[in-house]
Amino acid sequence: MAKNFVQNGNTIPLLNSGSEVIASGDLVVVGNIVAIAITDIAEQDTGDGFTEGVFQLPKVSADAFTQGAAVYVSNGTAQASAVDGTFAGIAWESAVAGTTVVNVKINAGAAPAAAASGG
């Protein structure tokens, strides 16, 4: 193994600096990475979050996603628009308008160039 190996990168430490518990399954944005809390994380405590995998996320009901489409998140909700959103990954399956969830492979793929450059 390489001498400079740190970890596989499947998880990341999450510091809850807020005033409410981060619940297991909650989406947390850390800079340009999204993570899913593995367990509940109390206020001012640290826990771990998954940085890889496919997770069911709540979505803007009016938005539709085709399989492989870019998914952004804002305030814990998946959206099709990059406006005010953080790139979260790609739609693992299609999700039609009128539904409330989308399956997302988090931190997969790359944000489209216009979104990555800020517009």
PDB file of C-alpha atoms in Angstrom:
ATOM      1  CA  MET A   1       0.000   0.000   0.000  1.00  0.00           C
ATOM      2  CA  ALA A   2       1.204   3.503  -0.758  1.00  0.00           C
ATOM      3  CA  LYS A   3       2.824   5.267   2.170  1.00  0.00           C
ATOM      4  CA  ASN A   4       0.612   8.293   1.685  1.00  0.00           C
ATOM      5  CA  PHE A   5      -2.725   6.390   1.624  1.00  0.00           C
ATOM      6  CA  VAL A   6      -5.229   7.912   4.044  1.00  0.00           C
ATOM      7  CA  GLN A   7      -8.581   6.184   3.394  1.00  0.00           C
ATOM      8  CA  ASN A   8     -10.878   4.957   0.613  1.00  0.00           C
ATOM      9  CA  GLY A   9     -12.966   8.114   0.758  1.00  0.00           C
ATOM     10  CA  ASN A  10     -16.320   6.382   1.241  1.00  0.00           C
ATOM     11  CA  THR A  11     -17.044   8.483   4.335  1.00  0.00           C
ATOM     12  CA  ILE A  12     -16.207  11.923   5.655  1.00  0.00           C
ATOM     13  CA  PRO A  13     -16.285  13.347   9.190  1.00  0.00           C
ATOM     14  CA  LEU A  14     -19.192  15.765   9.625  1.00  0.00           C
ATOM     15  CA  LEU A  15     -19.135  18.454  12.312  1.00  0.00           C
ATOM     16  CA  ASN A  16     -22.612  19.549  13.329  1.00  0.00           C
ATOM     17  CA  SER A  17     -22.028  23.219  14.103  1.00  0.00           C
ATOM     18  CA  GLY A  18     -25.769  23.911  14.005  1.00  0.00           C
ATOM     19  CA  SER A  19     -28.363  24.073  16.746  1.00  0.00           C
ATOM     20  CA  GLU A  20     -30.362  20.981  15.697  1.00  0.00           C
ATOM     21  CA  VAL A  21     -29.553  17.286  15.418  1.00  0.00           C
ATOM     22  CA  ILE A  22     -28.507  16.109  11.962  1.00  0.00           C
ATOM     23  CA  ALA A  23     -30.635  12.992  11.530  1.00  0.00           C
ATOM     24  CA  SER A  24     -29.438   9.746  10.016  1.00  0.00           C
ATOM     25  CA  GLY A  25     -30.150   9.981   6.292  1.00  0.00           C
ATOM     26  CA  ASP A  26     -29.999  13.778   6.149  1.00  0.00           C
ATOM     27  CA  LEU A  27     -28.106  15.320   3.261  1.00  0.00           C
ATOM     28  CA  VAL A  28     -25.233  17.567   4.349  1.00  0.00           C
ATOM     29  CA  VAL A  29     -23.292  19.877   2.030  1.00  0.00           C
ATOM     30  CA  VAL A  30     -19.597  20.303   2.889  1.00  0.00           C
ATOM     31  CA  GLY A  31     -18.059  22.746   0.427  1.00  0.00           C
ATOM     32  CA  ASN A  32     -18.424  21.030  -2.967  1.00  0.00           C
ATOM     33  CA  ILE A  33     -19.101  17.580  -1.484  1.00  0.00           C
ATOM     34  CA  VAL A  34     -22.448  16.185  -0.426  1.00  0.00           C
ATOM     35  CA  ALA A  35     -22.725  13.543   2.265  1.00  0.00           C
ATOM     36  CA  ILE A  36     -25.491  11.495   3.841  1.00  0.00           C
ATOM     37  CA  ALA A  37     -25.354  11.293   7.642  1.00  0.00           C
ATOM     38  CA  ILE A  38     -24.845   7.673   8.703  1.00  0.00           C
ATOM     39  CA  THR A  39     -26.182   8.171  12.234  1.00  0.00           C
ATOM     40  CA  ASP A  40     -27.765  11.032  14.148  1.00  0.00           C
ATOM     41  CA  ILE A  41     -25.204  13.748  14.922  1.00  0.00           C
ATOM     42  CA  ALA A  42     -25.912  15.853  18.005  1.00  0.00           C
ATOM     43  CA  GLU A  43     -25.339  19.602  18.084  1.00  0.00           C
ATOM     44  CA  GLN A  44     -21.631  20.473  18.313  1.00  0.00           C
ATOM     45  CA  ASP A  45     -20.692  16.813  17.794  1.00  0.00           C
ATOM     46  CA  THR A  46     -18.952  14.994  14.948  1.00  0.00           C
ATOM     47  CA  GLY A  47     -20.252  11.969  13.069  1.00  0.00           C
ATOM     48  CA  ASP A  48     -19.651  10.338   9.712  1.00  0.00           C
ATOM     49  CA  GLY A  49     -21.378  10.718   6.380  1.00  0.00           C
ATOM     50  CA  PHE A  50     -21.382   8.556   3.276  1.00  0.00           C
ATOM     51  CA  THR A  51     -19.798  10.262   0.255  1.00  0.00           C
ATOM     52  CA  GLU A  52     -20.542   7.447  -2.200  1.00  0.00           C
ATOM     53  CA  GLY A  53     -23.615   5.436  -3.069  1.00  0.00           C
ATOM     54  CA  VAL A  54     -27.150   5.846  -4.353  1.00  0.00           C
ATOM     55  CA  PHE A  55     -29.597   7.566  -2.021  1.00  0.00           C
ATOM     56  CA  GLN A  56     -33.256   8.528  -2.275  1.00  0.00           C
ATOM     57  CA  LEU A  57     -33.524  12.297  -1.878  1.00  0.00           C
ATOM     58  CA  PRO A  58     -36.581  14.530  -1.634  1.00  0.00           C
ATOM     59  CA  LYS A  59     -37.005  16.590  -4.801  1.00  0.00           C
ATOM     60  CA  VAL A  60     -38.868  19.601  -6.092  1.00  0.00           C
ATOM     61  CA  SER A  61     -42.151  18.019  -7.181  1.00  0.00           C
ATOM     62  CA  ALA A  62     -42.342  20.016 -10.432  1.00  0.00           C
ATOM     63  CA  ASP A  63     -38.873  18.899 -11.586  1.00  0.00           C
ATOM     64  CA  ALA A  64     -38.277  15.850 -13.790  1.00  0.00           C
ATOM     65  CA  PHE A  65     -34.989  13.981 -14.135  1.00  0.00           C
ATOM     66  CA  THR A  66     -33.828  11.621 -16.858  1.00  0.00           C
ATOM     67  CA  GLN A  67     -31.463   8.829 -15.903  1.00  0.00           C
ATOM     68  CA  GLY A  68     -27.930  10.241 -15.776  1.00  0.00           C
ATOM     69  CA  ALA A  69     -29.037  13.880 -15.506  1.00  0.00           C
ATOM     70  CA  ALA A  70     -27.218  16.279 -13.196  1.00  0.00           C
ATOM     71  CA  VAL A  71     -28.864  16.748  -9.809  1.00  0.00           C
ATOM     72  CA  TYR A  72     -28.378  19.818  -7.636  1.00  0.00           C
ATOM     73  CA  VAL A  73     -29.489  20.372  -4.048  1.00  0.00           C
ATOM     74  CA  SER A  74     -30.660  23.422  -2.176  1.00  0.00           C
ATOM     75  CA  ASN A  75     -31.859  23.317   1.419  1.00  0.00           C
ATOM     76  CA  GLY A  76     -31.737  19.513   1.389  1.00  0.00           C
ATOM     77  CA  THR A  77     -33.984  19.167  -1.658  1.00  0.00           C
ATOM     78  CA  ALA A  78     -32.932  17.882  -5.086  1.00  0.00           C
ATOM     79  CA  GLN A  79     -33.597  20.146  -8.042  1.00  0.00           C
ATOM     80  CA  ALA A  80     -32.889  20.153 -11.768  1.00  0.00           C
ATOM     81  CA  SER A  81     -31.643  23.754 -11.819  1.00  0.00           C
ATOM     82  CA  ALA A  82     -28.123  24.759 -10.854  1.00  0.00           C
ATOM     83  CA  VAL A  83     -29.434  28.158  -9.689  1.00  0.00           C
ATOM     84  CA  ASP A  84     -28.784  28.479  -5.947  1.00  0.00           C
ATOM     85  CA  GLY A  85     -27.886  24.779  -5.865  1.00  0.00           C
ATOM     86  CA  THR A  86     -24.846  22.634  -5.162  1.00  0.00           C
ATOM     87  CA  PHE A  87     -24.021  19.824  -7.593  1.00  0.00           C
ATOM     88  CA  ALA A  88     -24.935  16.583  -5.792  1.00  0.00           C
ATOM     89  CA  GLY A  89     -24.483  13.858  -8.403  1.00  0.00           C
ATOM     90  CA  ILE A  90     -26.494  12.136 -11.113  1.00  0.00           C
ATOM     91  CA  ALA A  91     -30.005  10.739 -11.289  1.00  0.00           C
ATOM     92  CA  TRP A  92     -29.680   6.974 -10.956  1.00  0.00           C
ATOM     93  CA  GLU A  93     -33.167   6.479 -12.390  1.00  0.00           C
ATOM     94  CA  SER A  94     -35.631   8.755 -14.125  1.00  0.00           C
ATOM     95  CA  ALA A  95     -38.067  10.664 -11.914  1.00  0.00           C
ATOM     96  CA  VAL A  96     -41.125  12.320 -13.416  1.00  0.00           C
ATOM     97  CA  ALA A  97     -42.686  15.630 -12.461  1.00  0.00           C
ATOM     98  CA  GLY A  98     -45.280  15.210  -9.746  1.00  0.00           C
ATOM     99  CA  THR A  99     -43.159  12.768  -7.726  1.00  0.00           C
ATOM    100  CA  THR A 100     -41.406  13.756  -4.521  1.00  0.00           C
ATOM    101  CA  VAL A 101     -38.174  11.712  -4.573  1.00  0.00           C
ATOM    102  CA  VAL A 102     -35.281  10.918  -6.908  1.00  0.00           C
ATOM    103  CA  ASN A 103     -32.548   8.297  -6.538  1.00  0.00           C
ATOM    104  CA  VAL A 104     -29.157  10.017  -6.775  1.00  0.00           C
ATOM    105  CA  LYS A 105     -25.647   8.598  -7.075  1.00  0.00           C
ATOM    106  CA  ILE A 106     -23.988  11.237  -4.935  1.00  0.00           C
ATOM    107  CA  ASN A 107     -20.717  12.927  -5.892  1.00  0.00           C
ATOM    108  CA  ALA A 108     -20.729  11.090  -9.230  1.00  0.00           C
ATOM    109  CA  GLY A 109     -20.011  12.621 -12.583  1.00  0.00           C
ATOM    110  CA  ALA A 110     -19.186  16.276 -12.936  1.00  0.00           C
ATOM    111  CA  ALA A 111     -21.276  19.398 -12.901  1.00  0.00           C
ATOM    112  CA  PRO A 112     -21.998  20.661 -16.414  1.00  0.00           C
ATOM    113  CA  ALA A 113     -19.411  23.265 -17.458  1.00  0.00           C
ATOM    114  CA  ALA A 114     -21.738  26.274 -17.222  1.00  0.00           C
ATOM    115  CA  ALA A 115     -22.752  25.316 -13.684  1.00  0.00           C
ATOM    116  CA  ALA A 116     -19.200  24.484 -12.665  1.00  0.00           C
ATOM    117  CA  SER A 117     -17.997  27.912 -13.762  1.00  0.00           C
ATOM    118  CA  GLY A 118     -20.838  29.667 -11.986  1.00  0.00           C
ATOM    119  CA  GLY A 119     -23.146  30.379 -14.865  1.00  0.00           C
TER     120      GLY A 119
END
